[in-house]
PDB file of C-alpha atoms in Angstrom:
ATOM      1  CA  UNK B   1      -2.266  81.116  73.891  1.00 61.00           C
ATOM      2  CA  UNK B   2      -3.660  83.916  75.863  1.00 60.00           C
ATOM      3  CA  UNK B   3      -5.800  82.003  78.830  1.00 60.00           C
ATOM      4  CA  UNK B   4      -7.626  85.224  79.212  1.00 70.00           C
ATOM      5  CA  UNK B   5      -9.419  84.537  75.952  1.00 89.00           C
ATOM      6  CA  UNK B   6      -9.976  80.567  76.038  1.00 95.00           C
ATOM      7  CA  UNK B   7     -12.623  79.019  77.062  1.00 97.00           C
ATOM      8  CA  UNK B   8     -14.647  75.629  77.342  1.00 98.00           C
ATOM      9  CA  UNK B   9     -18.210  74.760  75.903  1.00 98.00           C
ATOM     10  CA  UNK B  10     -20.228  72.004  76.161  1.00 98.00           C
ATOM     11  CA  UNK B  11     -23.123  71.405  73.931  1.00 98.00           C
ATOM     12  CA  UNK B  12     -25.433  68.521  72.627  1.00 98.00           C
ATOM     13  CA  UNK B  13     -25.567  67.610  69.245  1.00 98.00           C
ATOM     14  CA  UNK B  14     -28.884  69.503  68.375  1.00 98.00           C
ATOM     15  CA  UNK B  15     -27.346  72.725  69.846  1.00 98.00           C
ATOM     16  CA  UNK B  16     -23.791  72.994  68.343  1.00 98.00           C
ATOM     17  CA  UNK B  17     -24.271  75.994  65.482  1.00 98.00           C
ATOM     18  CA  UNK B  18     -23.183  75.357  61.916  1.00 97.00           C
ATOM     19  CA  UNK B  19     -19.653  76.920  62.447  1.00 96.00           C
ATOM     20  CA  UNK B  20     -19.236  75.006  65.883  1.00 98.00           C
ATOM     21  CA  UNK B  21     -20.192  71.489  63.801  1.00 96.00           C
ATOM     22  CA  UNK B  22     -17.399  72.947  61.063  1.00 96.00           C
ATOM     23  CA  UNK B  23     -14.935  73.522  63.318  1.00 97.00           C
ATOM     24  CA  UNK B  24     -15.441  70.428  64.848  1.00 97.00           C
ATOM     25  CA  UNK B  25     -15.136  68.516  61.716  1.00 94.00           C
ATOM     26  CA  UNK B  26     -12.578  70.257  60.285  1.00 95.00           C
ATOM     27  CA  UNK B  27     -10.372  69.107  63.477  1.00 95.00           C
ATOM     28  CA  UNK B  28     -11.134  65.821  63.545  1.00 94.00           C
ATOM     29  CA  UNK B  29      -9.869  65.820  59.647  1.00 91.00           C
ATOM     30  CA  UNK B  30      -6.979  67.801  59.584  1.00 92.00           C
ATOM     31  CA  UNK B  31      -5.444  65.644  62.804  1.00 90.00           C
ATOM     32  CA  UNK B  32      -6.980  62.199  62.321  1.00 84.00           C
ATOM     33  CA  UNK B  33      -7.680  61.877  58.228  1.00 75.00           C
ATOM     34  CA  UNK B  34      -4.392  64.053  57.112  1.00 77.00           C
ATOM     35  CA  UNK B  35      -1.805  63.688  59.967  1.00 79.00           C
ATOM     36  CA  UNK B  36      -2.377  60.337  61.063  1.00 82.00           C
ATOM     37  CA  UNK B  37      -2.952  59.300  57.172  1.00 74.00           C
ATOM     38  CA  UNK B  38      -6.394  57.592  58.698  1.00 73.00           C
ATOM     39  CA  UNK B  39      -8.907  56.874  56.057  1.00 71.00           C
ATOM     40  CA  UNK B  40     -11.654  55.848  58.685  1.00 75.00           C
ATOM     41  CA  UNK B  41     -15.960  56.664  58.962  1.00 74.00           C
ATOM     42  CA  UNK B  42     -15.622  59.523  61.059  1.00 78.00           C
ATOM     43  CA  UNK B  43     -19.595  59.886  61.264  1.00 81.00           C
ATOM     44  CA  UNK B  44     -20.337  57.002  63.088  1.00 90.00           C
ATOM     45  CA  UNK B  45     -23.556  57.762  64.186  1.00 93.00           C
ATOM     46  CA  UNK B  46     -22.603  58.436  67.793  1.00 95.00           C
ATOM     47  CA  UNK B  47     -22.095  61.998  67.973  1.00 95.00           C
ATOM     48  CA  UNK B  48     -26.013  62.813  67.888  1.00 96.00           C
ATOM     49  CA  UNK B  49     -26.054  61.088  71.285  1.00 97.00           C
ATOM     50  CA  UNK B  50     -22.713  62.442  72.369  1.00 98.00           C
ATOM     51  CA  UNK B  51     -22.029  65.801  74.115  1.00 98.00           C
ATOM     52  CA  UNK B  52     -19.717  67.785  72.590  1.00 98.00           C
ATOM     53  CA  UNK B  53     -16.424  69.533  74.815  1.00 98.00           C
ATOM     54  CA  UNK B  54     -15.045  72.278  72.855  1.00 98.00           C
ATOM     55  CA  UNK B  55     -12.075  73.822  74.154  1.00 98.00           C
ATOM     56  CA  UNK B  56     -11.843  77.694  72.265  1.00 97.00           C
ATOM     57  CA  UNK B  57      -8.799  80.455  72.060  1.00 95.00           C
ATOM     58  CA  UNK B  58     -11.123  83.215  70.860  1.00 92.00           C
ATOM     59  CA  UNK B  59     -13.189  81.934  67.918  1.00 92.00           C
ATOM     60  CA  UNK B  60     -10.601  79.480  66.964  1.00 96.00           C
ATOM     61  CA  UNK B  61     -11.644  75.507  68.317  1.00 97.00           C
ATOM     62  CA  UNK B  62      -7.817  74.320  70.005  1.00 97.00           C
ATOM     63  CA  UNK B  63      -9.184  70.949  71.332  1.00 98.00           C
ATOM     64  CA  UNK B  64     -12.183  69.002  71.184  1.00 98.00           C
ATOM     65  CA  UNK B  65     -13.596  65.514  72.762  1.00 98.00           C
ATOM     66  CA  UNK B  66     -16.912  63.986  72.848  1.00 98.00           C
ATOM     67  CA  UNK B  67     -18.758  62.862  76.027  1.00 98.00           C
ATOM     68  CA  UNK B  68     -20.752  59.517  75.573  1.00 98.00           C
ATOM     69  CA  UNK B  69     -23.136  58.030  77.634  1.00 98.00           C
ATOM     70  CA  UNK B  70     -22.995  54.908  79.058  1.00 98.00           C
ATOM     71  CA  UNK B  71     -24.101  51.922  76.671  1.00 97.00           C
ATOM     72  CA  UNK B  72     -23.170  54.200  73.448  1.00 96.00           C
ATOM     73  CA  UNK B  73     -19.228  52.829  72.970  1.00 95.00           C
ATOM     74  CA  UNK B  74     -18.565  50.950  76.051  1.00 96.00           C
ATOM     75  CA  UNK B  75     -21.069  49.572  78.755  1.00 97.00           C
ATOM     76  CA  UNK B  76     -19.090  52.456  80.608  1.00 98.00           C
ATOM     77  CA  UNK B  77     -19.284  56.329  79.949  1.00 98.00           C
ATOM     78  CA  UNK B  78     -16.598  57.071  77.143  1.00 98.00           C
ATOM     79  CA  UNK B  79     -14.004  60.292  76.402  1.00 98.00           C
ATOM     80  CA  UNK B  80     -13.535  59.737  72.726  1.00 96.00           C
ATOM     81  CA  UNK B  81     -12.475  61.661  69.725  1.00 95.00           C
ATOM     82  CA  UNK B  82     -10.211  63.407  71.672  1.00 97.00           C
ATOM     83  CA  UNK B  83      -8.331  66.424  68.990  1.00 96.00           C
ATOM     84  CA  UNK B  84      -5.990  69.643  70.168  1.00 96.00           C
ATOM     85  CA  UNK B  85      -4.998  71.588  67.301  1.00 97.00           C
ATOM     86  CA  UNK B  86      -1.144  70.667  66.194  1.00 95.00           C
ATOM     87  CA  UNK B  87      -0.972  74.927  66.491  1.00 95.00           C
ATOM     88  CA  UNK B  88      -1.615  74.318  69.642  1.00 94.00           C
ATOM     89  CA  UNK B  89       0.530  70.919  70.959  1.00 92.00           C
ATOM     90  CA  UNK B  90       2.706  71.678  73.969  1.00 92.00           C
ATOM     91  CA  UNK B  91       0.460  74.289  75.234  1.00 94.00           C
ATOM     92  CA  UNK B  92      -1.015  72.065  78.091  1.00 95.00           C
ATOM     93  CA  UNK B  93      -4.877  72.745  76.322  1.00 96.00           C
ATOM     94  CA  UNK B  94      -4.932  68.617  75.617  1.00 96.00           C
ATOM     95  CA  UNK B  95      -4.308  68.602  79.747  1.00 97.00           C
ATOM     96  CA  UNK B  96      -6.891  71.221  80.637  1.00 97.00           C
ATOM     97  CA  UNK B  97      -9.182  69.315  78.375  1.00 98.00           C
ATOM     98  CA  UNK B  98      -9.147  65.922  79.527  1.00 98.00           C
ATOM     99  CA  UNK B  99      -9.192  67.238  82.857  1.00 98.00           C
ATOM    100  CA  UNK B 100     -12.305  68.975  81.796  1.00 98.00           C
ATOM    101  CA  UNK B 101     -13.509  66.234  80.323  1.00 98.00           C
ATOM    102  CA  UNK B 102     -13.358  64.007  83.434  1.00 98.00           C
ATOM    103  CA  UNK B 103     -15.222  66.609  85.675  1.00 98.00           C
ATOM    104  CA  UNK B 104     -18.009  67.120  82.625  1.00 98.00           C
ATOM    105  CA  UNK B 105     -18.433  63.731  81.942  1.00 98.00           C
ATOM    106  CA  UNK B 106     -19.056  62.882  85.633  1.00 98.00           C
ATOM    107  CA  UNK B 107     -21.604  66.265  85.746  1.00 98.00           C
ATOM    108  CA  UNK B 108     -23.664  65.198  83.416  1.00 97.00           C
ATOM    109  CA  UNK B 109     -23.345  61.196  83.683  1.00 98.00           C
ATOM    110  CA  UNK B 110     -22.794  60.457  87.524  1.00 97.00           C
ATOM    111  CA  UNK B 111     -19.852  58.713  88.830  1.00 96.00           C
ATOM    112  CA  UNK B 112     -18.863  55.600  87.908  1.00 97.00           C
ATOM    113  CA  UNK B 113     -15.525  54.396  85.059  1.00 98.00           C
ATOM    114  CA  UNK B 114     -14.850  56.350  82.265  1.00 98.00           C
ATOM    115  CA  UNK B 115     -13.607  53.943  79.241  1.00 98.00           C
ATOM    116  CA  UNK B 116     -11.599  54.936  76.289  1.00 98.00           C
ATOM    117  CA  UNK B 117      -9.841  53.418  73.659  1.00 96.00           C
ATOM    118  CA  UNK B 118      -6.399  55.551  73.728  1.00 97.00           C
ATOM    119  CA  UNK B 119      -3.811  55.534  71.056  1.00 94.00           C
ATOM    120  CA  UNK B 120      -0.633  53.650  72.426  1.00 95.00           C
ATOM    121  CA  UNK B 121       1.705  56.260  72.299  1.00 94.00           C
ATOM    122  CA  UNK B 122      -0.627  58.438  74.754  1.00 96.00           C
ATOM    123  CA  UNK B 123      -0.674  55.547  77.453  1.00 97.00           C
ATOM    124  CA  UNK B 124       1.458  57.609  79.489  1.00 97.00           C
ATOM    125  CA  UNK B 125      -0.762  61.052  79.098  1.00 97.00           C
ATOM    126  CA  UNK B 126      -4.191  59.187  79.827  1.00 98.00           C
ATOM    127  CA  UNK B 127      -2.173  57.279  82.893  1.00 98.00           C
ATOM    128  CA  UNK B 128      -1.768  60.868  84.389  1.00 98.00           C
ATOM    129  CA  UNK B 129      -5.498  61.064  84.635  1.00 98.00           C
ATOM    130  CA  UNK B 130      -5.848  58.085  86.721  1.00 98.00           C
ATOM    131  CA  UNK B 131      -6.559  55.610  83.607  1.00 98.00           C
ATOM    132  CA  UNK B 132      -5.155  51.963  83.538  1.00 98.00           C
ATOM    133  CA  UNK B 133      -4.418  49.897  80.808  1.00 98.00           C
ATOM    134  CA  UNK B 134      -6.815  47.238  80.167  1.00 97.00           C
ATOM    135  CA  UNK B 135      -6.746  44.163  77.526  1.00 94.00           C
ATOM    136  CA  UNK B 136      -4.548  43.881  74.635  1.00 96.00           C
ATOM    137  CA  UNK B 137      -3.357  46.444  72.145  1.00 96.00           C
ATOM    138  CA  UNK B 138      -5.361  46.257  68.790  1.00 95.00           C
ATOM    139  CA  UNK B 139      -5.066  48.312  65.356  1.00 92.00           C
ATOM    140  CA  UNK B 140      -7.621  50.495  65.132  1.00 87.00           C
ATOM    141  CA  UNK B 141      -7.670  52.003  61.077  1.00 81.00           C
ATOM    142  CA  UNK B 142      -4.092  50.835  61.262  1.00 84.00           C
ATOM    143  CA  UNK B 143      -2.956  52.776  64.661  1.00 88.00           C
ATOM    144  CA  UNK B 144      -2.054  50.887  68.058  1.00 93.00           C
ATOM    145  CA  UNK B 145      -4.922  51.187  70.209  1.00 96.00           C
ATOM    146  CA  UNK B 146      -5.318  50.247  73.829  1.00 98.00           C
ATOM    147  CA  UNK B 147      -8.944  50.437  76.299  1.00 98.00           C
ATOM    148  CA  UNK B 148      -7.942  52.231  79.116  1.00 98.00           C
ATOM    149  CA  UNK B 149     -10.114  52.499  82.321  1.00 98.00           C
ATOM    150  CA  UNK B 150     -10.423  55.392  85.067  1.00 98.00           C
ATOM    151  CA  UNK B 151     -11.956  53.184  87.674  1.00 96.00           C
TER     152      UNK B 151
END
């Protein structure tokens, strides 16, 4: 990946262009429909009130995440839907992006704790953000899930 040519963008919903939307989706499907074998309502109705952190080599979308407000997912702001491409894995862009993440999310929602609900077996990757395990593990469209909190 050639840093010179990658590059973040944040957007609302009402903003993102057609092929921005398609790239988005297409992500989210090839990683969390077809790798993880997840048959799950990706359209939940929260990305219209979610900001949208696209993480882009060129014209080619490496890693997303979505930015919700407080009250959307959690009573706390929430990182979810967090995607890198699998071309992509072991590049450090999933770093870069939750880093970017944290400082967007806190731009354009205040301080305060960030929530997520994290996949188990990226406890240790969300823990290197400052996040803490918090409650039980639960299945989530048949994956271990845990909420995790950035205080």
């Amino acid at each position: 990946m050639n840093t010179a040519t990658s590059y973040f963008s944040i957007k609302t919903f009402e903003l993102l262009t057609p092929i921005e939307l398609y790239s988005i989706l297409q992500l989210r499907n090839e990683v969390f429909v077809v790798e993880q074998n997840c048959v799950f309502q990706d359209a939940d109705n929260k990305d219209q009130e979610s900001l949208h952190l696209m993480y882009w080599n060129n014209n080619e979308l490496i890693a997303y995440c979505r930015l919700l407000p407080p009250g959307l997912a959690y009573n706390e702001m929430s990182i979810g839907r967090v995607v890198s491409s699998p071309k992509y894995r072991k590049t450090g862009a999933g770093k870069l992006l939750i880093a970017e993440a944290i400082q967007q999310i806190h731009h354009q929602f205040g301080s305060g704790p960030i929530r997520i609900g994290a996949q188990c077996y990226l406890i240790e990757f969300y823990a290197s953000f400052g996040f803490i395990e918090e409650g039980e593990m639960y299945l989530e469209d048949g994956i271990e899930h845990i909420e995790m909190i950035r205080p």
